[in-house]
Amino acid sequence: MIDWRTRLRSACDAHNRSLDADVLEELSQHAASAYDGLLARGRSPREAQLEIEGLIAQWARDESLRRAPRHRPAPEPPPDGAAGPFAGIPHDLRYALRLLRREPGPVATAVLTMALGIGAATALFSVLYGVLLKPLPWHEPERLVRLEERRGGRPGRIPWTVSNGTYLAWRGHSTTVEDVGGWMSITSTLGGTNDPERIRAARLTPSLFGVLRARPAAGRLFVDQDATARQPTVVILAHGLHQRRFGGAADVIGRTIQLDDVTMTVVGVMPADFAFPDPETQLWVPAHITPVTLDGGKRVSVQIFGAMARVRPGVTADQVAAEATARALTGADIGSAGLAMFGSTGAVTVIAAPALDVAIREVRPAIRVMFAAVILLLVTAVASVTTVLLARATQRRREMTVRAALGAGAGRLMRQWFVESLLIGAAGGTLGLLLAAILLRVLPGVVPADFPRLADVAFDWRAASFAAAVTLLSSLVCGLVPAAQTRRLDLAQSLADDGLAPIGVSARTAIARTRAALMVAQVAVACVLLVGAGLLGRSLLALIQIDRGYDPANLLTTRLTLPQRSTFGQVADRLQRIQQRLAQVPDVVHAGFGNGLPLVSAGGLSGFTMPSPRDPSIVIQVQSLHRTVSPSYFAAMKLRLVSGRLISDSDTASSQPVLVVNRAFAAQYLGSNPIGQRLPYAMYNRKDWEVVGVVEDMKQEGLEIAAFTSTPHTPQPEMFSSYRQLESMFVPSVMLVLRTTGDPAALAPSLRTIVREEAPSLVVDSVMTMEDRLMSSLARPRTYAFVLGGFALFALAIAGVGLFGVLTYGVAQRTREIGVRTALGARTADVVALVVRQGMVMTAAGLVIGLGTAALAVRWLSTVLYGVNPHDPATFLTVALALAAVAAIACAAPARRAARIDPLKALRSS
Amino acid sequence: MDTTFFDRELKRGSAELLILALLEQRQRHGYEISQLIEQRSEGTITFHVASLYPTLYRLEDKGLIEGRWVEKPGQRRRRYYRLTAAGRKVLASHRSSWQSFVAALNRVAGIGNV
C-alpha cells in the first residue's frame, strides 16, 4: 500500500508549499483510487505509480490548490438515500427490469422453469393437504373412530368392517362412545318414470347420522323405527340426485320412487356438502341389522358392514377397542360363517383407529413419495435458475467491480442480485400459481374416481400461501449464490480477465466451480427421479403382466342385474338361451356366465370344517371363494385345467354334486390327491360334494387389492360348481363373458341386443372388456407412474438444457484458450475432447451422486412397488445410459462450436 | 481570434458546465467525477485530472456547489459535492447560452448539430 499522502506532502514541500489538511486528504484519496484504477486496467504497478506521481507533481505545482482552512462538519450519512437498508430499492428495481429486458431468452426460460417447479409443487401440496391433513368434514372429526372386527387375529375379507353380532352386542351398552353407526355401500336400480339407472347408494343405520352430527337440508333423517323392518320403505336423497331427477322440487318430501322394484318414500334430502361414504353415493336407505341367530337358533345370519363411532371426550381409541372387544365376546357364536368371513373361528377382537387415518392409509405412502419427488423437482428448477443468474453474474463482473470502486457497498451490490432473483421468482411464482390452478382443475379427470378425499382437494388460500412461501424461498436461494460471489470480488483479477478466462484456467474460478456444482446437482436430481419413475413403471408393467390364471385379452364382460331374490333356477332358461345365441355370433369363440368375475365380484364366500385328508382325526377349517358358473365359463375365461376334468353339461340337478377347485385350494386343504375327495359341504340342501378337477389360480383383485400394496398377491382358495346343481341359490347378478377372436368391444351392441330380446327384465350393467376393467383397476399405480414419469422427464429436460447452456458458455469463455491451443497444434479431436470431457465429467459426477442417493432413497419407495426389486440393476443401468446419452447430445453443439473456433479471431478478440 | 484563448476559455467554461451537469442528478466525489467525465465524453474532451480539483474548489468558492465529508461504514471518509440552488440556476443558464451559441454558430458557419 503506497502512502500517497506522504508523497503528496513531500512533493508540496519540495515546491515550498503546504496544503490544507482537508485538501491533502482529498487529493491523496483521489491518488489512491486512480492508482487502483490503473492497475485494474492492466497497467503494471511501476507504470501506475509513475503516472500518479506525475499527477501529484502537477498538483504540487498548482497555485490554486492552497486553500483557506475550513471547519469540518460532522460526518453525514451516505449520500444516495439514507433511509436505511431499503433505500434505493426503486432504483434497483428499475435497473433490474432494464437488465432483464435486455436478455429475454434466458430470463424467459428461467421464469418458465420456476413456474413449472412452483406450479407442480403447489398442486401437490394442495393434494397433500386436502387428502392427508385436512380434517374430515364432520363435527369434531377427531372424535370419530373406525372399527375393525377380527377373529383369531385375522381381519375379515373386507377390511375395517364389523359383524352384526358385535354391533348389536355393543351398541346401547357403551360407556366409551356416544353412539356407533354402520353402513354398507350398494348399487341399486332406480326405476320410475325415466329409464332405470344403476346408482350408487348406501344403507345406513339411523344412528350413523347422529354419529356424524349431520343435518338434513329438507325433511328428516332416519329414526330407529325406519330400520326395524327387513325391507325399508323410506329413502333420503343426496343433493345431486334431488336436482337431477326431481329438478330440485321443494315438494319432493313424501314422493315415491322405485328402488330395486320396491316403492320407497322420500323423507329427506341432504345438503350439497354432505357426502357419505363417498361423493358418488346418491341415496340412502335405512340399514336393518339382523340378529345373529334367527328362528330360535336354527339359522345364522351374518352381516358385514363398515362402522364408525363417536368417542366420548377424553376417551382413547384403545379404550374404545377394549370395550368393544369385551362386548363382542358376549355376542352369539356365528359358527362357520365366521370361517367364511374371517378364515378363523377364533375369539373375536375389535380394534379402533381414527377415522381419518383409516380413510387415507392406502394412499399415504404414495402421496408422500409424490411430494418428495416434486420437492426434488423444485430443487432442480432452483438450481437451473441459479445457474442462469450465475452466468449473468460473470458477465457483469466488470460492472459490479466498477460500481464497487465508485463506492457502492457490498450490501448494495448483493441487494441488486436479490432484487433480480425476486423479480424472476415473482414472475415464475405467479405463472406457477396459475399452473397449479389449472392442474387442480383437471385433477378429477386424471385421478381415479375412487381416490379417497379427492373432493377435499381445493385451490384455496393455503395453496396461494404455499406458493408465495416457496417463491420467496426459491428466489432468495437463487439470488444468494451470485450475491455471495459478488461479495468476494477480487478487483484486480475480475477486471484483468476482460471477461475472458486466462489460459489454462477452466473450472478453477469460484464462480465456475459453483456453476459446475449446480450442474452436478441437476444431473443427480434427474437421476433420482428417473430411477423412481423407472421403478414405478416397471412395477406397473409387472402388475399388468401378472399371470392371472385366465386370459384377459379378447374378453368382453357384462353384469346382468336380476330382480330381487331371483334364483338360478328361475333364470336358467333365459341365461342358457342368451349363452347359446351369443356363442353363435360371428367372432365369438366361447360364451359363458357365472355369479362372479375377477375384478368385479367374488361370487360367494364359504366356510366349513372337514377332516384333514392327511389325517382324518384332525379337523381343518376351510375358507374359500365359491363361484357358481356355466360349464363354458372355464373355456371363455381360458382357465387352465391342471388335473381331472372341468364341469360339464352332464352335471345336472340329479347327478352327484361336483366341484372344481383351484390349485390353492387343493394345496391348502386337499393334499396330494385332490381328485375324487368328498367335501362335507352343505349348500342349499346338497351335501357331500365331490372334487372332480383342479384348475389354475385366478387373481381376483378388485376391492381387496385396490392400490399399491407390497403384500404379494397370494391366490385365494376357490371352488367352482355348476349352476344346474344349485338352482335354488339366490343370485343378485350374473356375469356374462364372451371370448372373441377380434376386438371384443365391437361385439357390445350384439350383446345388448341379445340380452334385451331374451331377457328384457334384466338390467345390463357395465359392458366392458376385461382389459379395460384391468386397466381401470390399475388406475392408481398408473397415475403414480405417470406423475413421477412426468417429473422425471421435466428434470431430465432441465438438466439437458442446463448442461448445454453451461458448456456453450464455457466454450465462449475459453475462446482465447482454445484459439491458443489450436494455434499451438491441437487437432479438432482434441478440442472436441476438451468440451466433451468437461460435460461428461459433470454428468458422471451427477450420476454417481444421483444413483447413490437413489439406491438409498428407494427404501421409501418399496412400499409402493410391486414385483420389482427396489435395487433393480436393469433400471439403474438404463437410467445411467439414458442420462449419458442426453449429456452426449447436449455436448454435441458446444463441441462443434469449439471445433470451429478460428484461432486468429480468437486471439485477436482480446 | 486567438484560438488558444478561445480554447482555454471554452474549455474552462465547458469544464464547469460538465461538473455542474454531473452533479445535477446526485452527489459525487472527485474521483467519481473524473471517471465519469472520461467515460461519458468518450475522450473527445481531454480533461486534465490535475485541473479537476482547482475547478471544484473554484465552483465551491462561487457557491455553486457544496462539498462535505461523508463517512460510510467500512470506508475512509470522502468528500462529496452537491449542486446548490444557485448552481442549478447557473447550470440552466449555461445550458441555454450554449444552445444559443451553437445555434448562432450554426446560422453563421453552417456547423450542424453533432
PDB file of N, CA and C in Angstrom, chain A residues 394-429:
ATOM      1  N   THR A 394     -21.269 -13.515 -13.884  1.00  0.00           N
ATOM      2  CA  THR A 394     -19.951 -13.497 -14.503  1.00  0.00           C
ATOM      3  C   THR A 394     -19.868 -12.420 -15.572  1.00  0.00           C
ATOM      4  N   GLN A 395     -20.945 -12.325 -16.360  1.00  0.00           N
ATOM      5  CA  GLN A 395     -20.903 -11.334 -17.435  1.00  0.00           C
ATOM      6  C   GLN A 395     -20.851  -9.920 -16.902  1.00  0.00           C
ATOM      7  N   ARG A 396     -21.427  -9.736 -15.721  1.00  0.00           N
ATOM      8  CA  ARG A 396     -21.500  -8.380 -15.200  1.00  0.00           C
ATOM      9  C   ARG A 396     -20.477  -8.119 -14.125  1.00  0.00           C
ATOM     10  N   ARG A 397     -19.478  -8.965 -14.079  1.00  0.00           N
ATOM     11  CA  ARG A 397     -18.450  -8.776 -13.053  1.00  0.00           C
ATOM     12  C   ARG A 397     -17.796  -7.410 -13.181  1.00  0.00           C
ATOM     13  N   ARG A 398     -17.569  -7.027 -14.410  1.00  0.00           N
ATOM     14  CA  ARG A 398     -16.901  -5.737 -14.625  1.00  0.00           C
ATOM     15  C   ARG A 398     -17.758  -4.620 -14.077  1.00  0.00           C
ATOM     16  N   GLU A 399     -19.038  -4.685 -14.423  1.00  0.00           N
ATOM     17  CA  GLU A 399     -19.937  -3.623 -13.975  1.00  0.00           C
ATOM     18  C   GLU A 399     -19.945  -3.568 -12.455  1.00  0.00           C
ATOM     19  N   MET A 400     -20.003  -4.748 -11.850  1.00  0.00           N
ATOM     20  CA  MET A 400     -20.028  -4.793 -10.390  1.00  0.00           C
ATOM     21  C   MET A 400     -18.756  -4.201  -9.816  1.00  0.00           C
ATOM     22  N   THR A 401     -17.642  -4.554 -10.457  1.00  0.00           N
ATOM     23  CA  THR A 401     -16.364  -4.077  -9.933  1.00  0.00           C
ATOM     24  C   THR A 401     -16.271  -2.561 -10.015  1.00  0.00           C
ATOM     25  N   VAL A 402     -16.696  -2.001 -11.145  1.00  0.00           N
ATOM     26  CA  VAL A 402     -16.622  -0.545 -11.291  1.00  0.00           C
ATOM     27  C   VAL A 402     -17.526   0.107 -10.255  1.00  0.00           C
ATOM     28  N   ARG A 403     -18.712  -0.470 -10.076  1.00  0.00           N
ATOM     29  CA  ARG A 403     -19.610   0.114  -9.076  1.00  0.00           C
ATOM     30  C   ARG A 403     -19.011   0.067  -7.698  1.00  0.00           C
ATOM     31  N   ALA A 404     -18.321  -1.051  -7.420  1.00  0.00           N
ATOM     32  CA  ALA A 404     -17.679  -1.149  -6.105  1.00  0.00           C
ATOM     33  C   ALA A 404     -16.589  -0.103  -5.971  1.00  0.00           C
ATOM     34  N   ALA A 405     -15.826   0.076  -7.047  1.00  0.00           N
ATOM     35  CA  ALA A 405     -14.750   1.077  -6.995  1.00  0.00           C
ATOM     36  C   ALA A 405     -15.327   2.477  -6.825  1.00  0.00           C
ATOM     37  N   LEU A 406     -16.516   2.692  -7.377  1.00  0.00           N
ATOM     38  CA  LEU A 406     -17.123   4.014  -7.256  1.00  0.00           C
ATOM     39  C   LEU A 406     -17.807   4.210  -5.918  1.00  0.00           C
ATOM     40  N   GLY A 407     -17.709   3.232  -5.069  1.00  0.00           N
ATOM     41  CA  GLY A 407     -18.199   3.469  -3.721  1.00  0.00           C
ATOM     42  C   GLY A 407     -19.455   2.695  -3.355  1.00  0.00           C
ATOM     43  N   ALA A 408     -19.975   1.884  -4.244  1.00  0.00           N
ATOM     44  CA  ALA A 408     -21.162   1.109  -3.858  1.00  0.00           C
ATOM     45  C   ALA A 408     -20.752   0.060  -2.848  1.00  0.00           C
ATOM     46  N   GLY A 409     -21.490  -0.032  -1.771  1.00  0.00           N
ATOM     47  CA  GLY A 409     -21.170  -1.001  -0.737  1.00  0.00           C
ATOM     48  C   GLY A 409     -21.485  -2.418  -1.210  1.00  0.00           C
ATOM     49  N   ALA A 410     -20.840  -3.380  -0.552  1.00  0.00           N
ATOM     50  CA  ALA A 410     -21.090  -4.780  -0.916  1.00  0.00           C
ATOM     51  C   ALA A 410     -22.559  -5.122  -0.715  1.00  0.00           C
ATOM     52  N   GLY A 411     -23.138  -4.571   0.363  1.00  0.00           N
ATOM     53  CA  GLY A 411     -24.546  -4.856   0.629  1.00  0.00           C
ATOM     54  C   GLY A 411     -25.431  -4.384  -0.506  1.00  0.00           C
ATOM     55  N   ARG A 412     -25.109  -3.219  -1.013  1.00  0.00           N
ATOM     56  CA  ARG A 412     -25.921  -2.674  -2.095  1.00  0.00           C
ATOM     57  C   ARG A 412     -25.851  -3.554  -3.327  1.00  0.00           C
ATOM     58  N   LEU A 413     -24.646  -4.028  -3.650  1.00  0.00           N
ATOM     59  CA  LEU A 413     -24.488  -4.885  -4.822  1.00  0.00           C
ATOM     60  C   LEU A 413     -25.214  -6.206  -4.641  1.00  0.00           C
ATOM     61  N   MET A 414     -25.086  -6.769  -3.433  1.00  0.00           N
ATOM     62  CA  MET A 414     -25.775  -8.034  -3.181  1.00  0.00           C
ATOM     63  C   MET A 414     -27.276  -7.853  -3.315  1.00  0.00           C
ATOM     64  N   ARG A 415     -27.738  -6.695  -2.799  1.00  0.00           N
ATOM     65  CA  ARG A 415     -29.170  -6.462  -2.873  1.00  0.00           C
ATOM     66  C   ARG A 415     -29.645  -6.449  -4.311  1.00  0.00           C
ATOM     67  N   GLN A 416     -28.816  -5.967  -5.209  1.00  0.00           N
ATOM     68  CA  GLN A 416     -29.192  -5.948  -6.626  1.00  0.00           C
ATOM     69  C   GLN A 416     -29.538  -7.361  -7.103  1.00  0.00           C
ATOM     70  N   TRP A 417     -28.716  -8.322  -6.669  1.00  0.00           N
ATOM     71  CA  TRP A 417     -28.970  -9.702  -7.098  1.00  0.00           C
ATOM     72  C   TRP A 417     -30.273 -10.232  -6.539  1.00  0.00           C
ATOM     73  N   PHE A 418     -30.531  -9.902  -5.266  1.00  0.00           N
ATOM     74  CA  PHE A 418     -31.769 -10.401  -4.685  1.00  0.00           C
ATOM     75  C   PHE A 418     -32.962  -9.775  -5.380  1.00  0.00           C
ATOM     76  N   VAL A 419     -32.858  -8.501  -5.731  1.00  0.00           N
ATOM     77  CA  VAL A 419     -33.957  -7.866  -6.441  1.00  0.00           C
ATOM     78  C   VAL A 419     -34.218  -8.574  -7.762  1.00  0.00           C
ATOM     79  N   GLU A 420     -33.125  -8.880  -8.475  1.00  0.00           N
ATOM     80  CA  GLU A 420     -33.310  -9.566  -9.765  1.00  0.00           C
ATOM     81  C   GLU A 420     -33.933 -10.929  -9.584  1.00  0.00           C
ATOM     82  N   SER A 421     -33.384 -11.681  -8.600  1.00  0.00           N
ATOM     83  CA  SER A 421     -33.918 -13.037  -8.426  1.00  0.00           C
ATOM     84  C   SER A 421     -35.351 -12.985  -7.929  1.00  0.00           C
ATOM     85  N   LEU A 422     -35.682 -11.976  -7.113  1.00  0.00           N
ATOM     86  CA  LEU A 422     -37.066 -11.876  -6.653  1.00  0.00           C
ATOM     87  C   LEU A 422     -37.994 -11.519  -7.809  1.00  0.00           C
ATOM     88  N   LEU A 423     -37.517 -10.698  -8.752  1.00  0.00           N
ATOM     89  CA  LEU A 423     -38.345 -10.371  -9.912  1.00  0.00           C
ATOM     90  C   LEU A 423     -38.641 -11.629 -10.723  1.00  0.00           C
ATOM     91  N   ILE A 424     -37.569 -12.395 -11.006  1.00  0.00           N
ATOM     92  CA  ILE A 424     -37.774 -13.633 -11.755  1.00  0.00           C
ATOM     93  C   ILE A 424     -38.690 -14.560 -10.959  1.00  0.00           C
ATOM     94  N   GLY A 425     -38.422 -14.643  -9.651  1.00  0.00           N
ATOM     95  CA  GLY A 425     -39.232 -15.517  -8.809  1.00  0.00           C
ATOM     96  C   GLY A 425     -40.687 -15.092  -8.793  1.00  0.00           C
ATOM     97  N   ALA A 426     -40.915 -13.778  -8.700  1.00  0.00           N
ATOM     98  CA  ALA A 426     -42.302 -13.311  -8.646  1.00  0.00           C
ATOM     99  C   ALA A 426     -43.031 -13.656  -9.935  1.00  0.00           C
ATOM    100  N   ALA A 427     -42.347 -13.436 -11.069  1.00  0.00           N
ATOM    101  CA  ALA A 427     -42.985 -13.778 -12.341  1.00  0.00           C
ATOM    102  C   ALA A 427     -43.239 -15.279 -12.419  1.00  0.00           C
ATOM    103  N   GLY A 428     -42.219 -16.064 -12.045  1.00  0.00           N
ATOM    104  CA  GLY A 428     -42.376 -17.510 -12.085  1.00  0.00           C
ATOM    105  C   GLY A 428     -43.438 -17.982 -11.122  1.00  0.00           C
ATOM    106  N   GLY A 429     -43.474 -17.366  -9.929  1.00  0.00           N
ATOM    107  CA  GLY A 429     -44.445 -17.777  -8.933  1.00  0.00           C
ATOM    108  C   GLY A 429     -45.876 -17.488  -9.385  1.00  0.00           C
TER     109      GLY A 429
END
